[in-house]
Amino acid sequence: MKKVKIVIGANFGDEGKGLLTDYFCSAFPVREKVLNVRFNGGAQAGHTVVKSDGRRHVFSHFGSGSFNENNLTYLSRYFILNPMLFVKEYKVLESKGVVPKVYIHKDCLVTFPCDVMINQMVEAHRDKNRHGSCGVGIYETIKRTSNHQKTTIGYIQENFDQLANMITGTIQVYVPQRLDELNTELTDSEWEMIRNGNITENYCADLLFMLQHTEIVEDNIINEYDNIVFEGAQGLLLDADNLEYYPHLTPSNTGIKNAIEILSVVNACDLSICYVTRSYFTRHGAGLFKTLCDSWDLKPEGLTDKTNQTNAYQGNFKYGYFDVAAFQHSVEKDLGFLNRTAEVELAVTHLDETEGYLILDGEKLEVADLLKIMNLHAGYTSYGEKAEDIQGFALCRD
């Protein structure tokens, strides 16, 4: 029977999904192939993996299990492709001894350069009222392909000789309309960049490279593999349907919904779902953060994050107390999409920074106690940044 693991971030992202994905992909026998499925979001993900030989990589466009020799990435139809970032990351991985093996669903949407530029330029014009976007054009891609032209990778593959014309037509017709909707007037230099022919030419070369180094498929590809690890992006609190935090959300479903839909082609499998959290909460980008704090006994100002640096679009990386009620509510709500038998697990990372406890406002909580609150029986704890630093444990069942 197929063994399937779904890794879900339960907070605002940055929980340690890359670490757990690498751990689960590494757990299969060495000679067995593993299909690492990306089932939401796109290249705005930043999933950090550190190997025992010192290699470190922040995965954006590829599965976080890619350091494992027999791991293959599957970019499902819910993933948004960015050829420019694909090529850049592919070559970085090659320099680290990895030759990525990638499947792409034919219905994946494809980001154009103008999507990225609209995203970044509009955010810059918003100044202090920025939405906190990652700046890679995810939402603009969705908006353009729903209103103007649904450019999927399958369509582009069949009509590649018309790609430059597609981009030119989009710039001439759609971009002015979109800027009017956003009530944004660009400068002459900004328009010059959007219309830059060299950018279009380089983009077409990148997309060709992506087509040459991947295989376009459909969802039945997962029936060819017995070991599957689904890797979520962002977190449950940023789900597109989590209206409590609107509008500062990601435009995708961050929980199990998409993964369960992809699994509909599989009759039976040994399924487990792992919800991942840090021992405290974090948020990168604008929006409501109920447990944001300036200080606690362990001094959050002393915590550092190698991946999440201050940037022009998301601002500072913020720290907060662990919110048991929010965590429990988001997990239980997400499990409402489960339509088959599954084991539910919990993983807590960054415990080395908090003396082994979850940090609540005014108290500390044992990981085992959180499992009891959640009525769960199995979990994982991480006291470092490598797969070897993860320990699994189980509570006795009554």
Short mmCIF file of C-alpha atoms in Angstrom, two decimals:
data_model
loop_
_atom_site.label_atom_id
_atom_site.label_comp_id
_atom_site.label_asym_id
_atom_site.label_seq_id
_atom_site.Cartn_x
_atom_site.Cartn_y
_atom_site.Cartn_z
CA MET A 1 0.00 0.00 0.00
CA LYS A 2 1.17 3.52 -0.75
CA LYS A 3 2.65 5.45 2.15
CA VAL A 4 1.59 9.09 2.06
CA LYS A 5 2.59 11.94 4.35
CA ILE A 6 1.10 15.45 4.21
CA VAL A 7 3.14 18.23 5.83
CA ILE A 8 1.12 21.32 6.81
CA GLY A 9 2.30 24.55 8.43
CA ALA A 10 -0.20 25.43 11.16
CA ASN A 11 0.61 29.10 11.74
CA PHE A 12 1.71 32.04 9.53
CA GLY A 13 4.35 30.04 7.67
CA ASP A 14 8.02 29.56 8.59
CA GLU A 15 7.15 26.70 10.94
CA GLY A 16 9.75 24.23 9.66
CA LYS A 17 7.95 22.52 6.77
CA GLY A 18 11.16 22.13 4.78
CA LEU A 19 12.90 20.47 7.71
CA LEU A 20 10.06 17.98 8.25
CA THR A 21 9.69 17.29 4.52
CA ASP A 22 13.38 16.46 4.27
CA TYR A 23 13.06 14.26 7.37
CA PHE A 24 10.12 12.28 5.98
CA CYS A 25 11.68 11.95 2.51
CA SER A 26 14.89 10.69 4.14
CA ALA A 27 13.01 8.11 6.21
CA PHE A 28 12.21 5.85 3.25
CA PRO A 29 14.68 3.10 2.27
CA VAL A 30 17.59 4.51 0.25
CA ARG A 31 16.74 2.75 -3.02
CA GLU A 32 13.03 3.59 -2.98
CA LYS A 33 11.86 6.58 -4.99
CA VAL A 34 9.87 9.32 -3.26
CA LEU A 35 7.49 11.73 -4.97
CA ASN A 36 7.65 15.13 -3.22
CA VAL A 37 4.44 17.00 -4.13
CA ARG A 38 4.10 20.79 -3.93
CA PHE A 39 0.37 21.41 -3.74
CA ASN A 40 -0.16 25.13 -3.22
CA GLY A 41 1.50 28.51 -3.60
CA GLY A 42 4.57 28.96 -5.72
CA ALA A 43 8.09 30.30 -5.61
CA GLN A 44 7.33 32.62 -2.69
CA ALA A 45 7.98 29.67 -0.39
CA GLY A 46 11.23 29.64 1.54
CA HIS A 47 11.75 26.16 3.00
CA THR A 48 15.17 25.75 4.57
CA VAL A 49 16.99 22.43 4.56
CA VAL A 50 20.41 21.84 6.14
CA LYS A 51 22.24 18.56 5.57
CA SER A 52 24.79 16.92 7.83
CA ASP A 53 27.53 17.53 5.21
CA GLY A 54 27.03 21.31 5.59
CA ARG A 55 24.93 21.94 2.48
CA ARG A 56 22.14 24.44 3.06
CA HIS A 57 19.41 25.50 0.66
CA VAL A 58 16.20 27.50 0.83
CA PHE A 59 13.78 25.63 -1.43
CA SER A 60 11.30 27.73 -3.38
CA HIS A 61 10.49 25.98 -6.65
CA PHE A 62 11.49 22.42 -5.78
CA GLY A 63 10.56 19.88 -3.14
CA SER A 64 12.52 20.16 0.09
CA GLY A 65 13.43 16.48 -0.17
CA SER A 66 15.52 17.15 -3.30
CA PHE A 67 18.87 16.52 -1.57
CA ASN A 68 17.85 12.86 -1.32
CA GLU A 69 19.04 10.99 -4.41
CA ASN A 70 15.79 9.20 -5.30
CA ASN A 71 13.48 12.14 -4.62
CA LEU A 72 11.39 13.62 -7.45
CA THR A 73 9.46 16.89 -7.30
CA TYR A 74 5.90 17.08 -8.57
CA LEU A 75 4.54 20.59 -9.07
CA SER A 76 0.81 19.95 -8.98
CA ARG A 77 -1.88 21.96 -10.78
CA TYR A 78 -2.21 24.15 -7.68
CA PHE A 79 1.39 25.36 -7.97
CA ILE A 80 2.21 28.62 -9.77
CA LEU A 81 5.31 28.45 -11.96
CA ASN A 82 7.92 31.17 -12.26
CA PRO A 83 10.42 30.23 -15.02
CA MET A 84 12.88 32.96 -14.02
CA LEU A 85 13.14 31.68 -10.46
CA PHE A 86 13.01 28.03 -11.59
CA VAL A 87 16.16 28.42 -13.69
CA LYS A 88 17.99 30.38 -11.02
CA GLU A 89 17.28 27.80 -8.32
CA TYR A 90 17.91 24.83 -10.64
CA LYS A 91 21.44 26.07 -11.31
CA VAL A 92 22.09 26.76 -7.63
CA LEU A 93 21.03 23.21 -6.79
CA GLU A 94 23.31 21.86 -9.53
CA SER A 95 26.22 23.68 -7.87
CA LYS A 96 25.33 21.82 -4.65
CA GLY A 97 25.43 18.42 -6.33
CA VAL A 98 21.70 18.07 -7.02
CA VAL A 99 20.20 17.49 -10.46
CA PRO A 100 16.48 18.08 -9.87
CA LYS A 101 14.00 15.62 -11.37
CA VAL A 102 10.70 17.43 -11.85
CA TYR A 103 7.18 16.68 -13.01
CA ILE A 104 4.81 19.59 -13.76
CA HIS A 105 1.05 19.31 -14.08
CA LYS A 106 -0.12 20.60 -17.45
CA ASP A 107 -2.62 23.02 -15.81
CA CYS A 108 -0.10 24.91 -13.67
CA LEU A 109 -0.43 28.66 -14.12
CA VAL A 110 2.69 30.49 -15.30
CA THR A 111 3.86 33.86 -14.02
CA PHE A 112 4.83 36.49 -16.63
CA PRO A 113 7.48 39.16 -15.93
CA CYS A 114 4.79 41.86 -15.90
CA ASP A 115 2.99 40.02 -13.07
CA VAL A 116 6.10 40.32 -10.90
CA MET A 117 6.70 43.94 -11.87
CA ILE A 118 3.09 45.00 -11.20
CA ASN A 119 3.29 43.28 -7.83
CA GLN A 120 6.50 45.04 -6.83
CA MET A 121 5.74 48.45 -8.32
CA VAL A 122 2.26 48.68 -6.83
CA GLU A 123 3.59 47.68 -3.42
CA ALA A 124 6.24 50.40 -3.70
CA HIS A 125 3.57 52.98 -4.59
CA ARG A 126 1.53 51.92 -1.53
CA ASP A 127 4.48 52.95 0.64
CA LYS A 128 3.42 52.53 4.30
CA ASN A 129 0.13 50.88 3.28
CA ARG A 130 1.77 47.86 1.69
CA HIS A 131 0.01 44.51 1.84
CA GLY A 132 3.24 42.73 2.76
CA SER A 133 3.56 40.71 -0.45
CA CYS A 134 6.59 38.51 -1.13
CA GLY A 135 6.95 40.37 -4.43
CA VAL A 136 7.06 37.40 -6.83
CA GLY A 137 3.73 38.01 -8.56
CA ILE A 138 1.64 35.13 -7.21
CA TYR A 139 -1.64 37.01 -6.81
CA GLU A 140 -1.09 39.02 -10.00
CA THR A 141 -0.64 35.78 -11.93
CA ILE A 142 -3.96 34.46 -10.61
CA LYS A 143 -5.67 37.76 -11.37
CA ARG A 144 -4.32 38.02 -14.93
CA THR A 145 -5.03 34.42 -15.86
CA SER A 146 -8.61 34.66 -14.61
CA ASN A 147 -9.36 37.99 -16.36
CA HIS A 148 -7.18 38.04 -19.46
CA GLN A 149 -5.56 34.84 -20.68
CA LYS A 150 -5.24 31.53 -18.82
CA THR A 151 -1.63 30.78 -19.64
CA THR A 152 -1.04 27.27 -18.30
CA ILE A 153 2.25 25.48 -18.87
CA GLY A 154 0.49 22.94 -21.11
CA TYR A 155 -0.93 25.71 -23.31
CA ILE A 156 2.42 27.49 -23.52
CA GLN A 157 4.20 24.26 -24.39
CA GLU A 158 1.83 23.76 -27.33
CA ASN A 159 2.11 27.40 -28.43
CA PHE A 160 5.66 28.26 -27.44
CA ASP A 161 6.40 30.05 -30.73
CA GLN A 162 3.71 32.60 -29.75
CA LEU A 163 4.98 33.23 -26.19
CA ALA A 164 6.67 36.56 -26.91
CA ASN A 165 3.48 37.78 -28.63
CA MET A 166 1.40 36.65 -25.64
CA ILE A 167 3.56 38.73 -23.33
CA THR A 168 3.51 41.77 -25.64
CA GLY A 169 -0.27 41.59 -25.97
CA THR A 170 -0.63 41.30 -22.20
CA ILE A 171 1.49 44.42 -21.70
CA GLN A 172 -0.48 46.38 -24.28
CA VAL A 173 -4.01 45.34 -23.30
CA TYR A 174 -4.14 43.93 -19.80
CA VAL A 175 -1.49 45.83 -17.82
CA PRO A 176 -3.09 49.30 -18.26
CA GLN A 177 -6.47 47.86 -17.24
CA ARG A 178 -4.97 46.22 -14.17
CA LEU A 179 -3.18 49.40 -13.09
CA ASP A 180 -6.46 51.31 -13.40
CA GLU A 181 -8.09 48.74 -11.11
CA LEU A 182 -5.28 49.24 -8.63
CA ASN A 183 -5.50 53.02 -8.95
CA THR A 184 -1.77 53.17 -9.65
CA GLU A 185 0.02 55.38 -12.15
CA LEU A 186 3.51 54.22 -13.09
CA THR A 187 6.45 56.45 -13.86
CA ASP A 188 8.04 56.53 -17.32
CA SER A 189 10.99 54.48 -16.06
CA GLU A 190 8.65 51.85 -14.64
CA TRP A 191 6.81 51.56 -17.95
CA GLU A 192 10.14 51.31 -19.75
CA MET A 193 11.04 48.33 -17.57
CA ILE A 194 7.72 46.57 -18.17
CA ARG A 195 8.10 47.02 -21.95
CA ASN A 196 11.77 45.99 -22.00
CA GLY A 197 12.28 43.54 -24.85
CA ASN A 198 15.42 42.03 -23.32
CA ILE A 199 13.43 40.96 -20.26
CA THR A 200 10.88 39.22 -22.50
CA GLU A 201 13.64 37.53 -24.52
CA ASN A 202 15.42 36.27 -21.40
CA TYR A 203 12.11 35.09 -19.94
CA CYS A 204 11.33 33.04 -23.06
CA ALA A 205 14.77 31.42 -22.78
CA ASP A 206 14.12 30.59 -19.12
CA LEU A 207 10.75 29.05 -19.91
CA LEU A 208 12.28 26.94 -22.66
CA PHE A 209 14.94 25.76 -20.19
CA MET A 210 12.18 24.79 -17.74
CA LEU A 211 10.34 22.80 -20.42
CA GLN A 212 13.56 21.04 -21.41
CA HIS A 213 14.35 20.03 -17.82
CA THR A 214 10.91 18.83 -16.69
CA GLU A 215 8.15 16.47 -17.77
CA ILE A 216 4.57 17.73 -18.22
CA VAL A 217 2.08 15.28 -16.68
CA GLU A 218 -1.35 14.88 -15.05
CA ASP A 219 -2.34 13.82 -11.52
CA ASN A 220 -2.31 10.10 -12.29
CA ILE A 221 1.50 10.35 -12.08
CA ILE A 222 1.18 9.74 -8.32
CA ASN A 223 -0.09 6.21 -9.01
CA GLU A 224 3.41 5.37 -10.25
CA TYR A 225 4.95 5.94 -6.81
CA ASP A 226 4.51 4.08 -3.52
CA ASN A 227 6.10 6.76 -1.33
CA ILE A 228 4.61 10.26 -1.47
CA VAL A 229 5.32 13.34 0.65
CA PHE A 230 3.04 16.35 0.17
CA GLU A 231 4.75 19.62 1.11
CA GLY A 232 2.53 22.56 1.98
CA ALA A 233 3.53 26.21 1.66
CA GLN A 234 2.66 29.14 3.93
CA GLY A 235 0.46 28.30 6.95
CA LEU A 236 -3.14 27.66 7.97
CA LEU A 237 -3.58 31.16 9.40
CA LEU A 238 -2.74 32.59 5.95
CA ASP A 239 -5.24 30.41 4.08
CA ALA A 240 -7.16 32.30 1.39
CA ASP A 241 -10.45 31.49 3.16
CA ASN A 242 -9.34 32.58 6.65
CA LEU A 243 -11.33 35.82 6.59
CA GLU A 244 -10.32 36.78 10.14
CA TYR A 245 -6.96 37.84 8.71
CA TYR A 246 -8.21 39.34 5.43
CA PRO A 247 -6.76 40.94 3.32
CA HIS A 248 -3.27 39.95 4.43
CA LEU A 249 -3.55 36.35 3.24
CA THR A 250 -1.97 34.14 0.61
CA PRO A 251 -4.16 33.44 -2.47
CA SER A 252 -4.21 29.65 -2.01
CA ASN A 253 -5.50 26.93 0.28
CA THR A 254 -2.69 26.17 2.67
CA GLY A 255 -4.18 23.12 4.40
CA ILE A 256 -4.97 19.58 3.30
CA LYS A 257 -7.77 20.52 0.87
CA ASN A 258 -5.66 20.45 -2.32
CA ALA A 259 -3.65 17.40 -1.26
CA ILE A 260 -6.81 15.41 -0.54
CA GLU A 261 -8.17 16.39 -3.96
CA ILE A 262 -4.96 15.19 -5.66
CA LEU A 263 -5.20 11.92 -3.72
CA SER A 264 -8.68 11.29 -5.12
CA VAL A 265 -7.06 9.23 -7.91
CA VAL A 266 -5.62 6.87 -5.26
CA ASN A 267 -8.00 4.17 -4.02
CA ALA A 268 -6.20 3.30 -0.80
CA CYS A 269 -3.11 4.50 1.04
CA ASP A 270 -1.48 4.59 4.46
CA LEU A 271 -2.02 8.31 5.10
CA SER A 272 -0.70 10.51 7.88
CA ILE A 273 -0.91 14.28 8.29
CA CYS A 274 1.73 16.20 10.20
CA TYR A 275 0.91 19.72 11.41
CA VAL A 276 4.08 21.73 12.02
CA THR A 277 4.62 24.66 14.39
CA ARG A 278 7.52 26.45 15.99
CA SER A 279 7.62 26.56 19.78
CA TYR A 280 6.48 30.18 19.35
CA PHE A 281 4.64 32.09 16.62
CA THR A 282 6.21 34.20 13.87
CA ARG A 283 4.90 36.37 11.06
CA HIS A 284 6.67 37.90 8.07
CA GLY A 285 4.59 40.55 6.35
CA ALA A 286 1.75 42.91 7.17
CA GLY A 287 -1.46 41.95 8.94
CA LEU A 288 -3.00 40.98 12.24
CA PHE A 289 -0.65 39.25 14.71
CA LYS A 290 -2.52 38.78 17.98
CA THR A 291 0.36 37.43 20.06
CA LEU A 292 3.06 39.80 18.80
CA CYS A 293 5.45 40.61 21.63
CA ASP A 294 8.44 42.81 22.23
CA SER A 295 9.89 40.72 25.03
CA TRP A 296 9.53 37.52 26.97
CA ASP A 297 11.71 35.71 29.47
CA LEU A 298 13.75 34.16 26.67
CA LYS A 299 14.23 37.50 24.89
CA PRO A 300 12.92 37.17 21.32
CA GLU A 301 15.32 39.90 20.27
CA GLY A 302 18.03 37.29 20.85
CA LEU A 303 16.44 34.91 18.36
CA THR A 304 17.77 34.97 14.83
CA ASP A 305 16.39 33.58 11.58
CA LYS A 306 18.86 32.88 8.78
CA THR A 307 16.16 32.59 6.10
CA ASN A 308 13.73 35.40 6.90
CA GLN A 309 15.63 38.63 6.56
CA THR A 310 14.09 42.09 6.46
CA ASN A 311 13.12 42.95 2.88
CA ALA A 312 11.39 45.73 0.98
CA TYR A 313 8.09 43.90 0.56
CA GLN A 314 7.55 41.98 3.79
CA GLY A 315 9.39 44.18 6.26
CA ASN A 316 10.73 42.80 9.53
CA PHE A 317 10.36 39.22 10.75
CA LYS A 318 8.18 39.30 13.87
CA TYR A 319 7.94 37.03 16.89
CA GLY A 320 5.00 36.22 19.17
CA TYR A 321 3.75 33.86 21.85
CA PHE A 322 2.34 30.46 20.94
CA ASP A 323 -1.45 30.66 20.74
CA VAL A 324 -2.96 27.32 21.77
CA ALA A 325 -6.54 28.30 20.91
CA ALA A 326 -5.63 29.58 17.42
CA PHE A 327 -3.50 26.50 16.76
CA GLN A 328 -6.19 24.08 17.87
CA HIS A 329 -8.94 25.88 15.93
CA SER A 330 -6.97 26.03 12.67
CA VAL A 331 -6.00 22.35 12.81
CA GLU A 332 -9.50 21.14 13.66
CA LYS A 333 -11.00 23.32 10.93
CA ASP A 334 -8.53 21.97 8.39
CA LEU A 335 -9.29 18.36 9.29
CA GLY A 336 -12.85 19.04 8.14
CA PHE A 337 -11.54 18.46 4.58
CA LEU A 338 -10.38 14.94 5.45
CA ASN A 339 -12.49 12.32 3.68
CA ARG A 340 -10.46 9.19 4.36
CA THR A 341 -8.78 7.49 7.31
CA ALA A 342 -5.56 9.15 8.41
CA GLU A 343 -3.21 9.37 11.36
CA VAL A 344 -2.81 12.96 12.60
CA GLU A 345 0.54 14.04 14.04
CA LEU A 346 2.16 17.17 15.46
CA ALA A 347 5.70 18.46 14.99
CA VAL A 348 7.24 21.23 17.10
CA THR A 349 10.46 22.86 15.87
CA HIS A 350 12.96 25.39 17.28
CA LEU A 351 12.73 23.83 20.75
CA ASP A 352 16.48 24.35 21.14
CA GLU A 353 15.74 28.09 21.29
CA THR A 354 13.11 27.80 24.04
CA GLU A 355 14.59 25.22 26.44
CA GLY A 356 12.29 22.52 25.12
CA TYR A 357 9.00 24.30 25.83
CA LEU A 358 6.30 26.04 23.83
CA ILE A 359 6.27 29.69 24.92
CA LEU A 360 2.81 30.97 25.85
CA ASP A 361 1.98 34.40 27.22
CA GLY A 362 2.85 34.02 30.90
CA GLU A 363 3.63 30.30 30.92
CA LYS A 364 5.48 27.45 29.26
CA LEU A 365 3.88 24.31 27.87
CA GLU A 366 5.27 20.81 27.39
CA VAL A 367 4.91 19.36 23.89
CA ALA A 368 3.24 16.27 25.37
CA ASP A 369 0.65 18.51 27.03
CA LEU A 370 -0.17 20.14 23.70
CA LEU A 371 -0.75 16.71 22.19
CA LYS A 372 -3.16 15.89 25.02
CA ILE A 373 -5.04 19.16 24.45
CA MET A 374 -5.30 18.30 20.76
CA ASN A 375 -6.26 14.68 21.53
CA LEU A 376 -3.32 13.48 19.43
CA HIS A 377 -0.99 10.59 20.22
CA ALA A 378 2.08 10.94 17.98
CA GLY A 379 4.50 13.77 17.39
CA TYR A 380 7.96 14.97 16.55
CA THR A 381 10.28 17.40 18.29
CA SER A 382 13.18 19.28 16.72
CA TYR A 383 16.12 20.71 18.62
CA GLY A 384 18.12 21.82 15.61
CA GLU A 385 18.04 22.58 11.90
CA LYS A 386 18.82 19.14 10.44
CA ALA A 387 16.73 16.02 9.95
CA GLU A 388 19.01 14.23 12.41
CA ASP A 389 17.85 16.66 15.12
CA ILE A 390 14.24 15.40 14.93
CA GLN A 391 12.91 12.87 17.39
CA GLY A 392 9.62 11.03 17.09
CA PHE A 393 7.55 10.01 20.12
CA ALA A 394 4.12 8.68 20.97
CA LEU A 395 1.82 9.02 23.97
CA CYS A 396 0.21 5.95 25.46
CA ARG A 397 -3.32 5.46 24.18
CA ASP A 398 -6.01 5.01 26.83
#
